[in-house]
Amino acid sequence: MDRSSINLYVWMPTEDGNISSSDITYVSLLDDCIHVPQNVHDITFSDFTLEACRGNGIYGNNVHHVQIQNLEIRNTGLAGARLNGDTRDVTISQCMIHDVGGGIKLAGGKRGLLESSGAVIENNEIYDFSRLGAVNYHAISVYSVGHLVRHNTIYNGQYTGIWFMGNDIVMEYNHVHHTCMNASDCGALHTGRDWTTNEVHVNIGGGRDNIVSNNVFYGSTRYSMQVDGRGVGHDHDGDLKHNLHARIHFDVMV
């Protein structure tokens, strides 16, 4: 920015830093490409391309019975699709999501009552994610209760493939590779700091009833599997105990 001449100069991401007449440059003023009003239900997004917004490709809060299918979502500042609150009966399937902040971020159900969201995330291809930064930009992140995440292909990201936090979350038949490209405290599947979630991942630091079966691990830089003892002299023991106390208190109140 040359403030004296009020000119903005851009060095293009090409070999010579120049731009040709055939190149297309987007300067978006949109926050979210599509903002679904709160509590909307019975809506389908299908068979189109969504791109070039500063925020999320699709954003909604407390939405029910929403289908997002066969979309290409690309070039967003934040998530390709972000559904917050008590989302129920949402299906995101057969989408190609790339060049985004995070891929899919979804919360739903009620943990205090273990009421399932009924959400399904399946048969999506998510790659070239975490474009803005590394930590907290996941390909898929799910929160609360009762999600099914299966048959997704995830690759080329700075941070975690699938982040999960909650209960009764099923993750199966996903192909995750070339993630954690710019982070160390990270995983293909990753969760932590809360004993009340279903902690099933390959660096197992506590939790209960951890089962890891029928997986193929390759190309690990340190360990394919590691187990250690959180809660006995670990740096984040305070977080674990705080979350456990908060969850017990909430459940008693409910």
Tab-separated table of C-alpha atoms in Angstrom:
chain	number	residue	atom	x	y	z
A	1	MET	CA	0.000	0.000	0.000
A	2	ASP	CA	1.422	3.346	-1.123
A	3	ARG	CA	-0.545	5.803	0.997
A	4	SER	CA	0.885	8.870	-0.680
A	5	SER	CA	-0.351	7.810	-4.138
A	6	ILE	CA	-3.287	5.763	-2.781
A	7	ASN	CA	-2.176	2.768	-4.846
A	8	LEU	CA	-2.383	-0.879	-3.802
A	9	TYR	CA	0.280	-3.147	-5.279
A	10	VAL	CA	-0.117	-6.925	-5.372
A	11	TRP	CA	2.667	-9.444	-5.974
A	12	MET	CA	0.876	-12.324	-7.669
A	13	PRO	CA	1.600	-15.961	-6.715
A	14	THR	CA	3.039	-16.772	-10.133
A	15	GLU	CA	6.607	-17.549	-11.128
A	16	ASP	CA	7.352	-13.962	-12.164
A	17	GLY	CA	4.880	-12.203	-9.844
A	18	ASN	CA	2.895	-10.812	-12.769
A	19	ILE	CA	-0.675	-11.268	-13.951
A	20	SER	CA	-1.977	-11.841	-17.455
A	21	SER	CA	-5.264	-10.830	-19.054
A	22	SER	CA	-6.499	-14.426	-18.827
A	23	ASP	CA	-6.050	-14.592	-15.025
A	24	ILE	CA	-9.033	-14.108	-12.720
A	25	THR	CA	-8.608	-12.271	-9.411
A	26	TYR	CA	-11.314	-12.213	-6.731
A	27	VAL	CA	-11.653	-9.517	-4.081
A	28	SER	CA	-14.611	-10.595	-1.958
A	29	LEU	CA	-16.629	-8.368	0.353
A	30	LEU	CA	-18.940	-11.196	1.501
A	31	ASP	CA	-18.715	-12.581	5.019
A	32	ASP	CA	-20.532	-15.923	4.619
A	33	CYS	CA	-21.475	-17.042	1.125
A	34	ILE	CA	-24.775	-18.493	2.400
A	35	HIS	CA	-26.153	-17.638	5.843
A	36	VAL	CA	-29.009	-19.917	6.888
A	37	PRO	CA	-31.331	-18.192	9.411
A	38	GLN	CA	-31.577	-19.714	12.872
A	39	ASN	CA	-33.994	-22.633	13.347
A	40	VAL	CA	-34.576	-23.094	9.613
A	41	HIS	CA	-35.398	-26.680	8.672
A	42	ASP	CA	-36.005	-28.888	5.612
A	43	ILE	CA	-33.633	-27.309	3.115
A	44	THR	CA	-31.333	-28.859	0.488
A	45	PHE	CA	-28.188	-27.443	-1.111
A	46	SER	CA	-27.165	-29.539	-4.104
A	47	ASP	CA	-25.141	-29.552	-7.340
A	48	PHE	CA	-23.407	-26.173	-7.517
A	49	THR	CA	-20.082	-24.494	-6.776
A	50	LEU	CA	-19.693	-22.097	-3.872
A	51	GLU	CA	-16.624	-19.876	-3.522
A	52	ALA	CA	-14.943	-16.553	-2.803
A	53	CYS	CA	-16.186	-15.339	0.571
A	54	ARG	CA	-14.269	-14.019	3.557
A	55	GLY	CA	-16.071	-16.212	6.103
A	56	ASN	CA	-17.852	-19.569	5.819
A	57	GLY	CA	-19.214	-21.120	2.666
A	58	ILE	CA	-22.432	-22.170	4.427
A	59	TYR	CA	-23.236	-21.032	7.968
A	60	GLY	CA	-26.228	-21.966	10.117
A	61	ASN	CA	-27.239	-22.162	13.778
A	62	ASN	CA	-29.754	-24.619	15.280
A	63	VAL	CA	-30.791	-25.860	11.832
A	64	HIS	CA	-32.697	-29.119	11.319
A	65	HIS	CA	-33.102	-31.542	8.397
A	66	VAL	CA	-30.551	-29.907	6.104
A	67	GLN	CA	-28.953	-31.712	3.156
A	68	ILE	CA	-25.649	-30.452	1.709
A	69	GLN	CA	-24.694	-32.695	-1.171
A	70	ASN	CA	-22.589	-32.795	-4.311
A	71	LEU	CA	-21.182	-29.279	-3.892
A	72	GLU	CA	-17.732	-27.925	-4.618
A	73	ILE	CA	-16.858	-25.438	-1.894
A	74	ARG	CA	-13.579	-23.584	-2.372
A	75	ASN	CA	-11.675	-20.384	-1.697
A	76	THR	CA	-13.276	-19.438	1.626
A	77	GLY	CA	-11.621	-17.642	4.506
A	78	LEU	CA	-13.117	-19.869	7.205
A	79	ALA	CA	-14.950	-23.216	7.031
A	80	GLY	CA	-16.514	-24.650	3.931
A	81	ALA	CA	-19.621	-25.508	5.985
A	82	ARG	CA	-20.198	-24.493	9.620
A	83	LEU	CA	-23.338	-25.531	11.520
A	84	ASN	CA	-23.481	-24.542	15.196
A	85	GLY	CA	-25.784	-24.942	18.142
A	86	ASP	CA	-28.220	-27.821	18.460
A	87	THR	CA	-28.096	-28.961	14.842
A	88	ARG	CA	-30.181	-32.080	14.097
A	89	ASP	CA	-30.505	-34.527	11.191
A	90	VAL	CA	-27.998	-32.891	8.878
A	91	THR	CA	-26.272	-34.783	6.072
A	92	ILE	CA	-23.157	-33.481	4.291
A	93	SER	CA	-22.191	-35.852	1.506
A	94	GLN	CA	-20.326	-36.146	-1.798
A	95	CYS	CA	-18.836	-32.664	-1.537
A	96	MET	CA	-15.401	-31.528	-2.676
A	97	ILE	CA	-14.074	-28.937	-0.228
A	98	HIS	CA	-10.666	-27.345	-0.764
A	99	ASP	CA	-8.624	-24.165	-0.341
A	100	VAL	CA	-10.532	-23.282	2.819
A	101	GLY	CA	-9.793	-22.413	6.443
A	102	GLY	CA	-11.510	-25.429	7.978
A	103	GLY	CA	-13.485	-27.961	5.984
A	104	ILE	CA	-16.638	-28.921	7.917
A	105	LYS	CA	-17.469	-27.763	11.447
A	106	LEU	CA	-20.601	-29.207	13.040
A	107	ALA	CA	-22.160	-29.241	16.509
A	108	GLY	CA	-25.435	-30.842	17.482
A	109	GLY	CA	-27.371	-32.935	19.938
A	110	LYS	CA	-27.431	-32.439	23.716
A	111	ARG	CA	-24.596	-33.942	25.766
A	112	GLY	CA	-26.360	-33.572	29.093
A	113	LEU	CA	-29.138	-35.882	27.903
A	114	LEU	CA	-27.045	-37.816	25.352
A	115	GLU	CA	-29.556	-36.860	22.666
A	116	SER	CA	-28.092	-37.654	19.257
A	117	SER	CA	-27.783	-35.048	16.529
A	118	GLY	CA	-28.336	-37.668	13.828
A	119	ALA	CA	-25.726	-35.891	11.702
A	120	VAL	CA	-23.938	-37.753	8.923
A	121	ILE	CA	-20.746	-36.577	7.185
A	122	GLU	CA	-19.810	-39.044	4.460
A	123	ASN	CA	-18.148	-39.517	1.082
A	124	ASN	CA	-16.549	-36.074	0.998
A	125	GLU	CA	-13.108	-35.130	-0.303
A	126	ILE	CA	-11.433	-32.390	1.746
A	127	TYR	CA	-7.952	-31.146	0.901
A	128	ASP	CA	-5.727	-28.053	0.961
A	129	PHE	CA	-7.353	-26.880	4.187
A	130	SER	CA	-6.028	-24.666	7.036
A	131	ARG	CA	-5.063	-21.985	4.549
A	132	LEU	CA	-5.090	-19.141	7.129
A	133	GLY	CA	-3.188	-20.849	9.905
A	134	ALA	CA	-2.436	-24.185	11.463
A	135	VAL	CA	-3.983	-24.672	14.915
A	136	ASN	CA	-7.768	-25.166	15.085
A	137	TYR	CA	-8.270	-25.331	11.322
A	138	HIS	CA	-9.427	-28.936	10.904
A	139	ALA	CA	-10.690	-30.754	7.830
A	140	ILE	CA	-13.657	-31.991	9.901
A	141	SER	CA	-14.525	-30.983	13.466
A	142	VAL	CA	-17.541	-32.377	15.318
A	143	TYR	CA	-18.870	-31.508	18.770
A	144	SER	CA	-21.513	-32.812	21.187
A	145	VAL	CA	-23.425	-36.076	20.557
A	146	GLY	CA	-24.241	-38.657	17.951
A	147	HIS	CA	-22.363	-37.914	14.717
A	148	LEU	CA	-21.374	-40.395	12.018
A	149	VAL	CA	-18.208	-39.528	10.047
A	150	ARG	CA	-17.349	-42.118	7.397
A	151	HIS	CA	-15.831	-42.721	3.969
A	152	ASN	CA	-14.222	-39.284	3.749
A	153	THR	CA	-10.877	-38.617	2.056
A	154	ILE	CA	-8.762	-35.959	3.797
A	155	TYR	CA	-5.297	-34.728	2.862
A	156	ASN	CA	-2.905	-31.777	2.512
A	157	GLY	CA	-3.533	-29.719	5.621
A	158	GLN	CA	-1.456	-27.900	8.217
A	159	TYR	CA	-3.444	-29.314	11.118
A	160	THR	CA	-5.730	-32.164	12.232
A	161	GLY	CA	-7.770	-34.301	9.865
A	162	ILE	CA	-10.744	-35.014	12.169
A	163	TRP	CA	-11.184	-33.243	15.506
A	164	PHE	CA	-13.921	-34.630	17.775
A	165	MET	CA	-15.238	-33.565	21.171
A	166	GLY	CA	-18.293	-35.239	22.643
A	167	ASN	CA	-19.961	-38.627	22.977
A	168	ASP	CA	-21.292	-41.382	20.722
A	169	ILE	CA	-19.274	-40.187	17.753
A	170	VAL	CA	-18.549	-42.867	15.152
A	171	MET	CA	-15.622	-42.367	12.744
A	172	GLU	CA	-15.046	-45.185	10.286
A	173	TYR	CA	-13.546	-45.928	6.879
A	174	ASN	CA	-11.934	-42.500	6.490
A	175	HIS	CA	-8.696	-42.115	4.527
A	176	VAL	CA	-6.532	-39.440	6.127
A	177	HIS	CA	-3.008	-38.636	4.953
A	178	HIS	CA	-0.550	-35.738	4.729
A	179	THR	CA	-2.069	-33.798	7.626
A	180	CYS	CA	-0.263	-32.065	10.520
A	181	MET	CA	2.065	-30.549	7.931
A	182	ASN	CA	2.825	-27.530	10.118
A	183	ALA	CA	1.991	-28.664	13.662
A	184	SER	CA	3.305	-31.188	16.182
A	185	ASP	CA	0.514	-31.498	18.799
A	186	CYS	CA	-1.808	-32.850	16.181
A	187	GLY	CA	-3.256	-36.038	14.708
A	188	ALA	CA	-5.145	-37.630	11.855
A	189	LEU	CA	-7.930	-38.040	14.452
A	190	HIS	CA	-7.515	-35.833	17.504
A	191	THR	CA	-9.277	-34.903	20.750
A	192	GLY	CA	-8.237	-34.127	24.303
A	193	ARG	CA	-8.400	-32.400	27.687
A	194	ASP	CA	-11.782	-33.848	28.649
A	195	TRP	CA	-12.264	-37.265	30.293
A	196	THR	CA	-15.998	-37.161	29.545
A	197	THR	CA	-15.537	-37.391	25.788
A	198	ASN	CA	-14.977	-40.671	23.992
A	199	GLU	CA	-11.179	-40.460	23.759
A	200	VAL	CA	-10.312	-42.971	21.043
A	201	HIS	CA	-7.155	-41.958	19.173
A	202	VAL	CA	-3.711	-43.357	18.650
A	203	ASN	CA	-1.854	-41.166	21.128
A	204	ILE	CA	-3.974	-42.299	24.081
A	205	GLY	CA	-3.515	-40.178	27.162
A	206	GLY	CA	-6.140	-41.621	29.451
A	207	GLY	CA	-9.844	-41.925	28.741
A	208	ARG	CA	-11.894	-45.094	29.103
A	209	ASP	CA	-12.575	-48.144	26.923
A	210	ASN	CA	-10.220	-47.068	24.150
A	211	ILE	CA	-10.438	-49.407	21.167
A	212	VAL	CA	-8.228	-49.020	18.094
A	213	SER	CA	-8.832	-51.747	15.510
A	214	ASN	CA	-8.580	-52.559	11.797
A	215	ASN	CA	-6.399	-49.558	10.908
A	216	VAL	CA	-3.404	-49.154	8.622
A	217	PHE	CA	-0.637	-46.839	9.895
A	218	TYR	CA	2.325	-45.818	7.789
A	219	GLY	CA	4.873	-43.049	7.446
A	220	SER	CA	4.764	-41.914	11.081
A	221	THR	CA	7.648	-39.648	12.073
A	222	ARG	CA	7.828	-40.962	15.676
A	223	TYR	CA	5.199	-43.504	16.778
A	224	SER	CA	2.337	-45.346	15.132
A	225	MET	CA	0.771	-45.788	18.575
A	226	GLN	CA	1.595	-44.193	21.913
A	227	VAL	CA	-0.040	-44.528	25.333
A	228	ASP	CA	0.791	-42.366	28.331
A	229	GLY	CA	-0.747	-41.349	31.654
A	230	ARG	CA	-2.548	-38.017	31.751
A	231	GLY	CA	-3.837	-36.926	35.128
A	232	VAL	CA	-0.637	-37.986	36.874
A	233	GLY	CA	1.745	-35.097	36.546
A	234	HIS	CA	0.848	-33.869	33.065
A	235	ASP	CA	0.982	-30.193	32.137
A	236	HIS	CA	-2.737	-30.004	31.380
A	237	ASP	CA	-4.109	-31.975	34.348
A	238	GLY	CA	-5.905	-28.843	35.506
A	239	ASP	CA	-7.893	-28.716	32.251
A	240	LEU	CA	-8.899	-32.376	32.582
A	241	LYS	CA	-10.137	-31.961	36.151
A	242	HIS	CA	-11.944	-28.697	35.370
A	243	ASN	CA	-13.808	-30.230	32.416
A	244	LEU	CA	-14.722	-33.319	34.424
A	245	HIS	CA	-16.085	-31.218	37.296
A	246	ALA	CA	-18.019	-28.974	34.905
A	247	ARG	CA	-19.588	-31.962	33.127
A	248	ILE	CA	-20.601	-33.693	36.394
A	249	HIS	CA	-22.152	-30.450	37.654
A	250	PHE	CA	-24.039	-29.939	34.398
A	251	ASP	CA	-25.384	-33.495	34.346
A	252	VAL	CA	-26.600	-33.199	37.957
A	253	MET	CA	-28.347	-29.913	37.147
A	254	VAL	CA	-30.046	-31.452	34.100
